Structures are given as structure tokens and as C-alpha cells.
Amino acid sequence: MRFFVKTLILSLVLCASTAWAEPLRVVASFSIMGDMVKNVGGEDVVVTTLVGPDGDAHVYEPTPTDAKAVSNAQLLVVNGLHFEGWMDRLVQSAGYRGEIVVVSQGVTPRQMKEEHEDAAHGEQHHDPHHHGTIDPHAWQDLANGVIYVDNLIAALVKVDPDHAEAYRRRGAAYRAQLQDTDRWVRAQIATVPAAQRRVITSHDAFGYFSAAYGVEFLAPVGWNTENEPSAKDVARLIRQIKQEKTRALFVENMSDPRLIKRIAREAGGVVGGTLYSDALAPAGQTGDSYIGMFRHNVPALTAAMAQN
């Protein structure tokens, strides 16, 4: 009898220990968020990413599998700033009542311009592609990335205090890596004369990068890829490219390349490569992490801008 009791107690202890050791179940809205969670959470989390590499979160349609993942999550990580327009519906359909961290909390949002002026003709027009005035792509400034990480650390500690020290330790190391990358980006951009720092991209996803690092980005489509550019918008952009002799044209990995290729052909330019803006590359490729995204984009940008 005594042996049986001891065995039962040992079994209960082992079960409790196993339950305690299970990693925290975290759902991240898209690939950049997922990578940040993995860097801070490490072995203490298991991450499900809803919109994966090369995926376009602007036009994403959640699946029943997504709803199941969210319903089983212990923490939901979102960008906010109206980026994941489908998230509220998904949370409601999944019946999720757990913790949600909006990692952009504390970021100073960039306001999208509602009116644009055609420099050549002095024409004022309303841009139909800007639904709302807040640009959600705040992660394109690494200083904002640091804010994201701090919010993520706080959320992980709140939901899983038993691993608080590990989250803070990994978060501090990751924060330092982002700050080092920020200094590297500034040094690389500084090698290009300010007058040549102009780039054409698929959609308006680099506003925060522009403000932080001093590069002018032009795009035929606003920040939301659901919208199509008008013929007038495209013609205006082609005129500007010809006037300013901008040769740095890029396709984003989650965008249809046909429009940029058409603009390059009609403006006499060349598509310089692929940039990562809203989604990471598949695992094993350059640009498959948040830091790797900058390590890929910045050399491509500086090489192309040097030809302007």
C-alpha cells in the first residue's frame, strides 16, 4: 500500500511538472510578428503564424484552421493600427477570450496624406487608395521594432510569469540586435547622396522607413494592396520617374509584379529586385527574419539608388 501511494504521488508530481513545462501557445497575425515572438519567447513558446511567408495580410481570408488555432491560444499577437482588418471577425468566430497584445502600442503613428500634388501640373487630387489616415507599417522603422519587442516582453511575462526572467533576458538581447541593425541601416543609407535616395515600390509600405532613414518612396498603390491604381495615377508616376530619372524600381515579395514591370517598361527603367515589406521570405532564404528583412532590403536599395 505504501509503495502504491508513493508511486501515485510521484506520478502526480511528474504530470504537474509536464503540464508546467508545456510551452505557451501563441498565435501571431503574420510572419514578422511570428519571428519577433520566436526571438523573445524561444523554447518557452510554440508559435502559430496565421499569414505566413510571402503572404499578403491586407487581403487575407482566415480559415477554419485559423479559428481553431486562435481558440486554443493563450496569447494573440497583432500589429494593430488597422493592419489586420479581418482579426476582429476571427477573434469573435473563434470565441477567443484570452490575452491580446497590440505590439504597436506606444508607436507614434504616421499619418497618410489624403491629398497629393502633381509637381509637374500643380494638380491637387484625392487619393482613393488611402482608406483611413494611419499607416500601419510601423515595423519598417527599427526604433518602432524596439517598442514592439518591449510590448511583447510585457505580454509574455504577464501571461507566463514562471518564465519571466527568460523572456526578459532574450528580449533584451533581441532589442540590442535591433538597435545594432538600426545603426547599420543608417550607415549604409549614408553612402548614397541624399539627392539620389528615391525608390519606386509596388505599394506604399515604406513610409516609416522613409521618415527614419531619409529615403523617398513612390508607389502606384496606397498602403492597402486591395486597391487598384487608376490609369491617371500610373501615368502621373511614369511622368515623375522620367523627369527625375529614377532607376530604382522594386517589386515586393507579396505583390503582383506585373504593374511594376509595366511601369519600368513604359518609364524606361529596370526592376532592381525584390523587397520585403509586409511579409518575410520562406525559411532558409535571405529575408526570412525581421532583421534579415533589413539585411536584404538595404543593400539592394543602396545599390539601386546609386544608379539614380
PDB file of C-alpha atoms in Angstrom:
ATOM      1  CA  MET A   1       0.000   0.000   0.000  1.00  0.00           C
ATOM      2  CA  ARG A   2       2.804   2.395   0.942  1.00  0.00           C
ATOM      3  CA  PHE A   3       4.554   1.650  -2.360  1.00  0.00           C
ATOM      4  CA  PHE A   4       1.320   2.326  -4.257  1.00  0.00           C
ATOM      5  CA  VAL A   5       0.861   5.711  -2.527  1.00  0.00           C
ATOM      6  CA  LYS A   6       4.432   6.740  -3.244  1.00  0.00           C
ATOM      7  CA  THR A   7       4.048   5.740  -6.886  1.00  0.00           C
ATOM      8  CA  LEU A   8       0.794   7.691  -7.171  1.00  0.00           C
ATOM      9  CA  ILE A   9       2.353  10.799  -5.632  1.00  0.00           C
ATOM     10  CA  LEU A  10       5.357  10.561  -7.961  1.00  0.00           C
ATOM     11  CA  SER A  11       3.058  10.205 -10.961  1.00  0.00           C
ATOM     12  CA  LEU A  12       1.060  13.261  -9.938  1.00  0.00           C
ATOM     13  CA  VAL A  13       4.252  15.290  -9.486  1.00  0.00           C
ATOM     14  CA  LEU A  14       5.542  14.230 -12.897  1.00  0.00           C
ATOM     15  CA  CYS A  15       2.217  15.106 -14.528  1.00  0.00           C
ATOM     16  CA  ALA A  16       2.191  18.502 -12.874  1.00  0.00           C
ATOM     17  CA  SER A  17       5.784  19.100 -13.926  1.00  0.00           C
ATOM     18  CA  THR A  18       4.998  18.106 -17.509  1.00  0.00           C
ATOM     19  CA  ALA A  19       1.970  20.400 -17.617  1.00  0.00           C
ATOM     20  CA  TRP A  20       4.017  23.278 -16.217  1.00  0.00           C
ATOM     21  CA  ALA A  21       6.759  22.676 -18.780  1.00  0.00           C
ATOM     22  CA  GLU A  22       4.471  22.852 -21.777  1.00  0.00           C
ATOM     23  CA  PRO A  23       5.354  25.862 -23.950  1.00  0.00           C
ATOM     24  CA  LEU A  24       2.980  28.797 -24.127  1.00  0.00           C
ATOM     25  CA  ARG A  25       0.645  28.621 -27.122  1.00  0.00           C
ATOM     26  CA  VAL A  26       0.982  31.898 -29.053  1.00  0.00           C
ATOM     27  CA  VAL A  27      -0.756  32.909 -32.275  1.00  0.00           C
ATOM     28  CA  ALA A  28       0.845  35.699 -34.321  1.00  0.00           C
ATOM     29  CA  SER A  29      -1.077  37.522 -37.029  1.00  0.00           C
ATOM     30  CA  PHE A  30       1.622  37.460 -39.743  1.00  0.00           C
ATOM     31  CA  SER A  31       5.198  36.370 -40.367  1.00  0.00           C
ATOM     32  CA  ILE A  32       7.022  39.415 -38.988  1.00  0.00           C
ATOM     33  CA  MET A  33       5.082  39.173 -35.729  1.00  0.00           C
ATOM     34  CA  GLY A  34       5.762  35.445 -35.593  1.00  0.00           C
ATOM     35  CA  ASP A  35       9.504  35.952 -35.934  1.00  0.00           C
ATOM     36  CA  MET A  36       9.543  38.513 -33.131  1.00  0.00           C
ATOM     37  CA  VAL A  37       7.661  36.133 -30.838  1.00  0.00           C
ATOM     38  CA  LYS A  38      10.129  33.330 -31.552  1.00  0.00           C
ATOM     39  CA  ASN A  39      13.093  35.573 -30.754  1.00  0.00           C
ATOM     40  CA  VAL A  40      11.684  36.674 -27.410  1.00  0.00           C
ATOM     41  CA  GLY A  41       9.816  33.501 -26.478  1.00  0.00           C
ATOM     42  CA  GLY A  42      12.439  30.968 -27.507  1.00  0.00           C
ATOM     43  CA  GLU A  43      11.857  27.441 -26.241  1.00  0.00           C
ATOM     44  CA  ASP A  44       9.137  28.639 -23.859  1.00  0.00           C
ATOM     45  CA  VAL A  45       6.605  29.274 -26.634  1.00  0.00           C
ATOM     46  CA  VAL A  46       5.119  27.461 -29.601  1.00  0.00           C
ATOM     47  CA  VAL A  47       4.070  29.908 -32.296  1.00  0.00           C
ATOM     48  CA  THR A  48       1.345  29.591 -34.913  1.00  0.00           C
ATOM     49  CA  THR A  49       1.554  32.259 -37.607  1.00  0.00           C
ATOM     50  CA  LEU A  50      -1.674  32.963 -39.485  1.00  0.00           C
ATOM     51  CA  VAL A  51      -0.327  34.770 -42.580  1.00  0.00           C
ATOM     52  CA  GLY A  52       2.905  33.046 -43.483  1.00  0.00           C
ATOM     53  CA  PRO A  53       5.968  33.974 -45.575  1.00  0.00           C
ATOM     54  CA  ASP A  54       5.199  35.782 -48.850  1.00  0.00           C
ATOM     55  CA  GLY A  55       1.579  36.157 -47.690  1.00  0.00           C
ATOM     56  CA  ASP A  56      -0.400  39.376 -48.067  1.00  0.00           C
ATOM     57  CA  ALA A  57      -2.127  40.212 -44.788  1.00  0.00           C
ATOM     58  CA  HIS A  58      -4.101  43.016 -46.459  1.00  0.00           C
ATOM     59  CA  VAL A  59      -6.239  40.589 -48.459  1.00  0.00           C
ATOM     60  CA  TYR A  60      -6.012  37.533 -46.218  1.00  0.00           C
ATOM     61  CA  GLU A  61      -9.114  35.431 -45.587  1.00  0.00           C
ATOM     62  CA  PRO A  62      -8.944  33.443 -42.315  1.00  0.00           C
ATOM     63  CA  THR A  63      -9.690  29.718 -42.443  1.00  0.00           C
ATOM     64  CA  PRO A  64     -11.418  27.346 -40.011  1.00  0.00           C
ATOM     65  CA  THR A  65      -7.949  26.110 -39.070  1.00  0.00           C
ATOM     66  CA  ASP A  66      -7.025  29.669 -38.083  1.00  0.00           C
ATOM     67  CA  ALA A  67     -10.128  29.922 -35.900  1.00  0.00           C
ATOM     68  CA  LYS A  68      -9.179  26.684 -34.143  1.00  0.00           C
ATOM     69  CA  ALA A  69      -5.619  27.917 -33.552  1.00  0.00           C
ATOM     70  CA  VAL A  70      -6.889  31.181 -32.083  1.00  0.00           C
ATOM     71  CA  SER A  71      -9.420  29.416 -29.859  1.00  0.00           C
ATOM     72  CA  ASN A  72      -6.609  27.265 -28.399  1.00  0.00           C
ATOM     73  CA  ALA A  73      -4.147  30.138 -27.952  1.00  0.00           C
ATOM     74  CA  GLN A  74      -3.002  31.573 -24.647  1.00  0.00           C
ATOM     75  CA  LEU A  75      -1.741  34.786 -26.248  1.00  0.00           C
ATOM     76  CA  LEU A  76      -2.655  36.519 -29.506  1.00  0.00           C
ATOM     77  CA  VAL A  77      -0.078  38.898 -31.013  1.00  0.00           C
ATOM     78  CA  VAL A  78      -1.220  41.535 -33.519  1.00  0.00           C
ATOM     79  CA  ASN A  79       0.327  44.610 -35.109  1.00  0.00           C
ATOM     80  CA  GLY A  80      -2.719  46.849 -34.753  1.00  0.00           C
ATOM     81  CA  LEU A  81      -3.007  50.254 -36.455  1.00  0.00           C
ATOM     82  CA  HIS A  82      -5.837  48.720 -38.548  1.00  0.00           C
ATOM     83  CA  PHE A  83      -3.396  46.418 -40.349  1.00  0.00           C
ATOM     84  CA  GLU A  84      -5.242  43.148 -39.707  1.00  0.00           C
ATOM     85  CA  GLY A  85      -8.726  44.233 -40.781  1.00  0.00           C
ATOM     86  CA  TRP A  86     -10.009  40.657 -40.524  1.00  0.00           C
ATOM     87  CA  MET A  87      -8.770  39.999 -36.984  1.00  0.00           C
ATOM     88  CA  ASP A  88     -11.821  41.155 -35.014  1.00  0.00           C
ATOM     89  CA  ARG A  89     -14.075  38.823 -37.004  1.00  0.00           C
ATOM     90  CA  LEU A  90     -11.671  35.940 -36.483  1.00  0.00           C
ATOM     91  CA  VAL A  91     -11.439  36.515 -32.733  1.00  0.00           C
ATOM     92  CA  GLN A  92     -15.209  36.638 -32.487  1.00  0.00           C
ATOM     93  CA  SER A  93     -15.769  33.496 -34.560  1.00  0.00           C
ATOM     94  CA  ALA A  94     -13.106  31.642 -32.560  1.00  0.00           C
ATOM     95  CA  GLY A  95     -14.682  32.684 -29.262  1.00  0.00           C
ATOM     96  CA  TYR A  96     -11.268  33.803 -28.014  1.00  0.00           C
ATOM     97  CA  ARG A  97     -11.266  35.365 -24.544  1.00  0.00           C
ATOM     98  CA  GLY A  98      -7.551  35.306 -23.824  1.00  0.00           C
ATOM     99  CA  GLU A  99      -4.893  37.979 -23.772  1.00  0.00           C
ATOM    100  CA  ILE A 100      -4.320  40.073 -26.921  1.00  0.00           C
ATOM    101  CA  VAL A 101      -1.190  42.209 -27.252  1.00  0.00           C
ATOM    102  CA  VAL A 102      -1.145  45.035 -29.792  1.00  0.00           C
ATOM    103  CA  VAL A 103       2.601  45.388 -30.211  1.00  0.00           C
ATOM    104  CA  SER A 104       2.400  48.803 -31.914  1.00  0.00           C
ATOM    105  CA  GLN A 105       1.000  50.319 -28.704  1.00  0.00           C
ATOM    106  CA  GLY A 106       3.121  53.390 -27.926  1.00  0.00           C
ATOM    107  CA  VAL A 107       4.273  53.962 -31.518  1.00  0.00           C
ATOM    108  CA  THR A 108       3.678  57.435 -32.934  1.00  0.00           C
ATOM    109  CA  PRO A 109       1.512  56.605 -35.979  1.00  0.00           C
ATOM    110  CA  ARG A 110       2.428  58.049 -39.337  1.00  0.00           C
ATOM    111  CA  GLN A 111      -0.482  59.900 -40.901  1.00  0.00           C
ATOM    112  CA  MET A 112      -1.143  59.142 -44.546  1.00  0.00           C
ATOM    113  CA  LYS A 113      -1.587  62.168 -46.793  1.00  0.00           C
ATOM    114  CA  GLU A 114      -5.119  62.450 -48.098  1.00  0.00           C
ATOM    115  CA  GLU A 115      -4.150  64.943 -50.786  1.00  0.00           C
ATOM    116  CA  HIS A 116      -1.240  64.707 -53.206  1.00  0.00           C
ATOM    117  CA  GLU A 117       0.086  67.333 -55.515  1.00  0.00           C
ATOM    118  CA  ASP A 118       1.277  66.662 -59.020  1.00  0.00           C
ATOM    119  CA  ALA A 119       4.558  68.543 -59.073  1.00  0.00           C
ATOM    120  CA  ALA A 120       4.523  68.904 -62.831  1.00  0.00           C
ATOM    121  CA  HIS A 121       0.996  70.285 -63.168  1.00  0.00           C
ATOM    122  CA  GLY A 122       0.229  71.697 -59.724  1.00  0.00           C
ATOM    123  CA  GLU A 123      -2.845  69.476 -59.638  1.00  0.00           C
ATOM    124  CA  GLN A 124      -4.485  68.591 -56.330  1.00  0.00           C
ATOM    125  CA  HIS A 125      -6.357  65.302 -56.150  1.00  0.00           C
ATOM    126  CA  HIS A 126      -7.805  62.923 -53.596  1.00  0.00           C
ATOM    127  CA  ASP A 127      -6.053  59.584 -53.397  1.00  0.00           C
ATOM    128  CA  PRO A 128      -8.731  56.871 -53.374  1.00  0.00           C
ATOM    129  CA  HIS A 129      -6.268  54.223 -52.193  1.00  0.00           C
ATOM    130  CA  HIS A 130      -5.878  55.617 -48.682  1.00  0.00           C
ATOM    131  CA  HIS A 131      -8.764  54.247 -46.615  1.00  0.00           C
ATOM    132  CA  GLY A 132      -8.146  55.901 -43.257  1.00  0.00           C
ATOM    133  CA  THR A 133      -5.226  58.095 -42.359  1.00  0.00           C
ATOM    134  CA  ILE A 134      -2.960  55.800 -40.318  1.00  0.00           C
ATOM    135  CA  ASP A 135      -0.077  53.940 -41.926  1.00  0.00           C
ATOM    136  CA  PRO A 136       0.136  50.535 -40.199  1.00  0.00           C
ATOM    137  CA  HIS A 137       3.648  49.539 -41.382  1.00  0.00           C
ATOM    138  CA  ALA A 138       5.392  50.868 -38.261  1.00  0.00           C
ATOM    139  CA  TRP A 139       7.857  47.950 -38.093  1.00  0.00           C
ATOM    140  CA  GLN A 140       9.728  49.466 -41.057  1.00  0.00           C
ATOM    141  CA  ASP A 141      11.446  51.765 -38.534  1.00  0.00           C
ATOM    142  CA  LEU A 142      13.643  49.642 -36.277  1.00  0.00           C
ATOM    143  CA  ALA A 143      13.134  52.081 -33.406  1.00  0.00           C
ATOM    144  CA  ASN A 144       9.476  51.074 -33.543  1.00  0.00           C
ATOM    145  CA  GLY A 145      10.600  47.454 -33.658  1.00  0.00           C
ATOM    146  CA  VAL A 146      12.157  48.016 -30.239  1.00  0.00           C
ATOM    147  CA  ILE A 147       8.778  49.247 -28.961  1.00  0.00           C
ATOM    148  CA  TYR A 148       7.171  46.109 -30.396  1.00  0.00           C
ATOM    149  CA  VAL A 149       9.651  43.936 -28.516  1.00  0.00           C
ATOM    150  CA  ASP A 150       9.104  45.740 -25.214  1.00  0.00           C
ATOM    151  CA  ASN A 151       5.339  45.267 -25.548  1.00  0.00           C
ATOM    152  CA  LEU A 152       5.848  41.623 -26.409  1.00  0.00           C
ATOM    153  CA  ILE A 153       8.080  41.022 -23.384  1.00  0.00           C
ATOM    154  CA  ALA A 154       5.483  42.591 -21.097  1.00  0.00           C
ATOM    155  CA  ALA A 155       2.696  40.451 -22.563  1.00  0.00           C
ATOM    156  CA  LEU A 156       4.651  37.189 -22.302  1.00  0.00           C
ATOM    157  CA  VAL A 157       5.623  37.944 -18.707  1.00  0.00           C
ATOM    158  CA  LYS A 158       2.002  38.703 -17.831  1.00  0.00           C
ATOM    159  CA  VAL A 159       0.624  35.512 -19.346  1.00  0.00           C
ATOM    160  CA  ASP A 160       3.518  33.250 -18.326  1.00  0.00           C
ATOM    161  CA  PRO A 161       5.218  34.742 -15.225  1.00  0.00           C
ATOM    162  CA  ASP A 162       7.058  31.483 -14.487  1.00  0.00           C
ATOM    163  CA  HIS A 163       9.373  32.233 -17.429  1.00  0.00           C
ATOM    164  CA  ALA A 164       9.585  35.984 -16.894  1.00  0.00           C
ATOM    165  CA  GLU A 165      13.350  36.029 -16.426  1.00  0.00           C
ATOM    166  CA  ALA A 166      13.932  34.105 -19.649  1.00  0.00           C
ATOM    167  CA  TYR A 167      11.599  36.376 -21.628  1.00  0.00           C
ATOM    168  CA  ARG A 168      13.321  39.486 -20.304  1.00  0.00           C
ATOM    169  CA  ARG A 169      16.781  38.070 -20.989  1.00  0.00           C
ATOM    170  CA  ARG A 170      16.013  37.049 -24.559  1.00  0.00           C
ATOM    171  CA  GLY A 171      14.071  40.261 -25.155  1.00  0.00           C
ATOM    172  CA  ALA A 172      16.995  42.415 -24.028  1.00  0.00           C
ATOM    173  CA  ALA A 173      19.391  40.558 -26.334  1.00  0.00           C
ATOM    174  CA  TYR A 174      16.969  40.879 -29.259  1.00  0.00           C
ATOM    175  CA  ARG A 175      16.412  44.568 -28.553  1.00  0.00           C
ATOM    176  CA  ALA A 176      20.183  45.121 -28.724  1.00  0.00           C
ATOM    177  CA  GLN A 177      20.310  43.315 -32.089  1.00  0.00           C
ATOM    178  CA  LEU A 178      17.596  45.605 -33.464  1.00  0.00           C
ATOM    179  CA  GLN A 179      19.460  48.689 -32.254  1.00  0.00           C
ATOM    180  CA  ASP A 180      22.682  47.444 -33.878  1.00  0.00           C
ATOM    181  CA  THR A 181      20.797  46.828 -37.118  1.00  0.00           C
ATOM    182  CA  ASP A 182      19.338  50.336 -36.966  1.00  0.00           C
ATOM    183  CA  ARG A 183      22.823  51.846 -36.757  1.00  0.00           C
ATOM    184  CA  TRP A 184      23.958  49.662 -39.654  1.00  0.00           C
ATOM    185  CA  VAL A 185      20.994  50.765 -41.820  1.00  0.00           C
ATOM    186  CA  ARG A 186      21.804  54.429 -41.215  1.00  0.00           C
ATOM    187  CA  ALA A 187      25.450  53.902 -42.122  1.00  0.00           C
ATOM    188  CA  GLN A 188      24.534  52.097 -45.350  1.00  0.00           C
ATOM    189  CA  ILE A 189      21.999  54.709 -46.467  1.00  0.00           C
ATOM    190  CA  ALA A 190      24.510  57.460 -45.752  1.00  0.00           C
ATOM    191  CA  THR A 191      26.734  56.093 -48.531  1.00  0.00           C
ATOM    192  CA  VAL A 192      24.168  57.275 -51.122  1.00  0.00           C
ATOM    193  CA  PRO A 193      23.944  61.032 -51.850  1.00  0.00           C
ATOM    194  CA  ALA A 194      20.683  62.459 -50.496  1.00  0.00           C
ATOM    195  CA  ALA A 195      19.562  63.624 -53.967  1.00  0.00           C
ATOM    196  CA  GLN A 196      19.671  60.021 -55.252  1.00  0.00           C
ATOM    197  CA  ARG A 197      17.643  58.416 -52.465  1.00  0.00           C
ATOM    198  CA  ARG A 198      14.457  57.746 -54.468  1.00  0.00           C
ATOM    199  CA  VAL A 199      12.780  54.358 -54.942  1.00  0.00           C
ATOM    200  CA  ILE A 200       9.642  53.042 -56.697  1.00  0.00           C
ATOM    201  CA  THR A 201       7.854  50.139 -54.968  1.00  0.00           C
ATOM    202  CA  SER A 202       4.658  48.165 -55.514  1.00  0.00           C
ATOM    203  CA  HIS A 203       2.630  49.760 -52.712  1.00  0.00           C
ATOM    204  CA  ASP A 204       3.105  52.426 -50.063  1.00  0.00           C
ATOM    205  CA  ALA A 205       4.619  50.276 -47.306  1.00  0.00           C
ATOM    206  CA  PHE A 206       7.855  52.119 -46.561  1.00  0.00           C
ATOM    207  CA  GLY A 207       6.648  55.405 -45.080  1.00  0.00           C
ATOM    208  CA  TYR A 208       8.201  54.745 -41.676  1.00  0.00           C
ATOM    209  CA  PHE A 209      11.453  53.634 -43.325  1.00  0.00           C
ATOM    210  CA  SER A 210      11.391  56.838 -45.366  1.00  0.00           C
ATOM    211  CA  ALA A 211      10.917  59.060 -42.328  1.00  0.00           C
ATOM    212  CA  ALA A 212      13.533  57.232 -40.247  1.00  0.00           C
ATOM    213  CA  TYR A 213      16.289  56.760 -42.823  1.00  0.00           C
ATOM    214  CA  GLY A 214      15.816  59.536 -45.376  1.00  0.00           C
ATOM    215  CA  VAL A 215      14.744  57.623 -48.487  1.00  0.00           C
ATOM    216  CA  GLU A 216      11.877  58.821 -50.723  1.00  0.00           C
ATOM    217  CA  PHE A 217       9.489  56.039 -51.772  1.00  0.00           C
ATOM    218  CA  LEU A 218       6.910  56.383 -54.543  1.00  0.00           C
ATOM    219  CA  ALA A 219       4.234  53.795 -55.251  1.00  0.00           C
ATOM    220  CA  PRO A 220       1.315  53.370 -57.667  1.00  0.00           C
ATOM    221  CA  VAL A 221      -0.822  51.825 -54.904  1.00  0.00           C
ATOM    222  CA  GLY A 222      -1.532  53.121 -51.401  1.00  0.00           C
ATOM    223  CA  TRP A 223      -0.797  51.171 -48.236  1.00  0.00           C
ATOM    224  CA  ASN A 224      -3.686  48.744 -48.788  1.00  0.00           C
ATOM    225  CA  THR A 225      -2.974  46.247 -51.590  1.00  0.00           C
ATOM    226  CA  GLU A 226      -6.689  45.552 -52.049  1.00  0.00           C
ATOM    227  CA  ASN A 227      -6.934  48.726 -54.105  1.00  0.00           C
ATOM    228  CA  GLU A 228      -6.037  49.112 -57.772  1.00  0.00           C
ATOM    229  CA  PRO A 229      -4.301  52.230 -59.092  1.00  0.00           C
ATOM    230  CA  SER A 230      -6.129  54.358 -61.622  1.00  0.00           C
ATOM    231  CA  ALA A 231      -4.681  54.929 -65.075  1.00  0.00           C
ATOM    232  CA  LYS A 232      -4.214  58.558 -64.066  1.00  0.00           C
ATOM    233  CA  ASP A 233      -2.154  57.585 -61.006  1.00  0.00           C
ATOM    234  CA  VAL A 234       0.073  55.300 -63.060  1.00  0.00           C
ATOM    235  CA  ALA A 235       0.582  57.903 -65.790  1.00  0.00           C
ATOM    236  CA  ARG A 236       1.488  60.514 -63.191  1.00  0.00           C
ATOM    237  CA  LEU A 237       4.051  58.205 -61.612  1.00  0.00           C
ATOM    238  CA  ILE A 238       5.602  57.360 -65.000  1.00  0.00           C
ATOM    239  CA  ARG A 239       5.980  61.071 -65.765  1.00  0.00           C
ATOM    240  CA  GLN A 240       7.681  61.638 -62.440  1.00  0.00           C
ATOM    241  CA  ILE A 241      10.054  58.705 -62.947  1.00  0.00           C
ATOM    242  CA  LYS A 242      11.071  60.070 -66.348  1.00  0.00           C
ATOM    243  CA  GLN A 243      11.502  63.631 -65.058  1.00  0.00           C
ATOM    244  CA  GLU A 244      13.589  62.582 -62.049  1.00  0.00           C
ATOM    245  CA  LYS A 245      15.394  59.761 -63.899  1.00  0.00           C
ATOM    246  CA  THR A 246      14.647  57.308 -61.110  1.00  0.00           C
ATOM    247  CA  ARG A 247      16.034  53.867 -61.925  1.00  0.00           C
ATOM    248  CA  ALA A 248      15.450  52.142 -58.583  1.00  0.00           C
ATOM    249  CA  LEU A 249      12.242  50.138 -59.108  1.00  0.00           C
ATOM    250  CA  PHE A 250      11.359  47.190 -56.883  1.00  0.00           C
ATOM    251  CA  VAL A 251       8.679  44.525 -56.547  1.00  0.00           C
ATOM    252  CA  GLU A 252       7.597  43.450 -53.064  1.00  0.00           C
ATOM    253  CA  ASN A 253       7.573  39.740 -52.344  1.00  0.00           C
ATOM    254  CA  MET A 254       3.831  39.649 -51.565  1.00  0.00           C
ATOM    255  CA  SER A 255       2.748  41.805 -54.525  1.00  0.00           C
ATOM    256  CA  ASP A 256       1.875  41.020 -58.139  1.00  0.00           C
ATOM    257  CA  PRO A 257       4.975  42.078 -60.118  1.00  0.00           C
ATOM    258  CA  ARG A 258       3.130  42.892 -63.353  1.00  0.00           C
ATOM    259  CA  LEU A 259       2.324  46.517 -62.531  1.00  0.00           C
ATOM    260  CA  ILE A 260       5.876  47.458 -61.549  1.00  0.00           C
ATOM    261  CA  LYS A 261       7.232  45.678 -64.628  1.00  0.00           C
ATOM    262  CA  ARG A 262       4.816  47.652 -66.798  1.00  0.00           C
ATOM    263  CA  ILE A 263       5.832  50.932 -65.160  1.00  0.00           C
ATOM    264  CA  ALA A 264       9.513  50.085 -65.594  1.00  0.00           C
ATOM    265  CA  ARG A 265       8.953  49.274 -69.278  1.00  0.00           C
ATOM    266  CA  GLU A 266       6.997  52.471 -70.009  1.00  0.00           C
ATOM    267  CA  ALA A 267       9.295  54.703 -67.968  1.00  0.00           C
ATOM    268  CA  GLY A 268      12.468  53.203 -69.404  1.00  0.00           C
ATOM    269  CA  GLY A 269      13.594  51.769 -66.076  1.00  0.00           C
ATOM    270  CA  VAL A 270      14.668  48.375 -64.802  1.00  0.00           C
ATOM    271  CA  VAL A 271      13.235  46.366 -61.916  1.00  0.00           C
ATOM    272  CA  GLY A 272      16.103  46.144 -59.456  1.00  0.00           C
ATOM    273  CA  GLY A 273      14.887  43.183 -57.432  1.00  0.00           C
ATOM    274  CA  THR A 274      12.555  42.197 -54.608  1.00  0.00           C
ATOM    275  CA  LEU A 275      11.958  43.974 -51.319  1.00  0.00           C
ATOM    276  CA  TYR A 276      10.356  42.505 -48.198  1.00  0.00           C
ATOM    277  CA  SER A 277       7.783  44.833 -46.681  1.00  0.00           C
ATOM    278  CA  ASP A 278       4.712  43.118 -45.172  1.00  0.00           C
ATOM    279  CA  ALA A 279       5.910  39.514 -45.213  1.00  0.00           C
ATOM    280  CA  LEU A 280       9.121  37.610 -44.680  1.00  0.00           C
ATOM    281  CA  ALA A 281      10.765  35.210 -47.115  1.00  0.00           C
ATOM    282  CA  PRO A 282      10.340  31.448 -46.734  1.00  0.00           C
ATOM    283  CA  ALA A 283      12.689  29.831 -44.221  1.00  0.00           C
ATOM    284  CA  GLY A 284      16.238  29.463 -45.441  1.00  0.00           C
ATOM    285  CA  GLN A 285      16.126  32.416 -47.831  1.00  0.00           C
ATOM    286  CA  THR A 286      17.509  35.899 -47.306  1.00  0.00           C
ATOM    287  CA  GLY A 287      14.828  37.999 -45.676  1.00  0.00           C
ATOM    288  CA  ASP A 288      13.364  35.125 -43.638  1.00  0.00           C
ATOM    289  CA  SER A 289      13.504  37.092 -40.368  1.00  0.00           C
ATOM    290  CA  TYR A 290      12.703  40.620 -39.229  1.00  0.00           C
ATOM    291  CA  ILE A 291      16.385  41.551 -39.027  1.00  0.00           C
ATOM    292  CA  GLY A 292      17.095  39.563 -42.194  1.00  0.00           C
ATOM    293  CA  MET A 293      14.489  41.655 -43.998  1.00  0.00           C
ATOM    294  CA  PHE A 294      16.581  44.782 -43.425  1.00  0.00           C
ATOM    295  CA  ARG A 295      19.815  42.926 -44.197  1.00  0.00           C
ATOM    296  CA  HIS A 296      18.318  42.000 -47.576  1.00  0.00           C
ATOM    297  CA  ASN A 297      16.491  45.228 -48.405  1.00  0.00           C
ATOM    298  CA  VAL A 298      19.113  47.815 -47.542  1.00  0.00           C
ATOM    299  CA  PRO A 299      21.983  46.565 -49.769  1.00  0.00           C
ATOM    300  CA  ALA A 300      19.512  46.169 -52.640  1.00  0.00           C
ATOM    301  CA  LEU A 301      18.213  49.699 -52.109  1.00  0.00           C
ATOM    302  CA  THR A 302      21.634  51.341 -51.839  1.00  0.00           C
ATOM    303  CA  ALA A 303      22.942  49.555 -54.943  1.00  0.00           C
ATOM    304  CA  ALA A 304      19.917  50.628 -56.996  1.00  0.00           C
ATOM    305  CA  MET A 305      19.794  54.199 -55.669  1.00  0.00           C
ATOM    306  CA  ALA A 306      23.465  54.672 -56.502  1.00  0.00           C
ATOM    307  CA  GLN A 307      22.424  54.354 -60.184  1.00  0.00           C
ATOM    308  CA  ASN A 308      19.844  57.207 -59.972  1.00  0.00           C
TER     309      ASN A 308
END
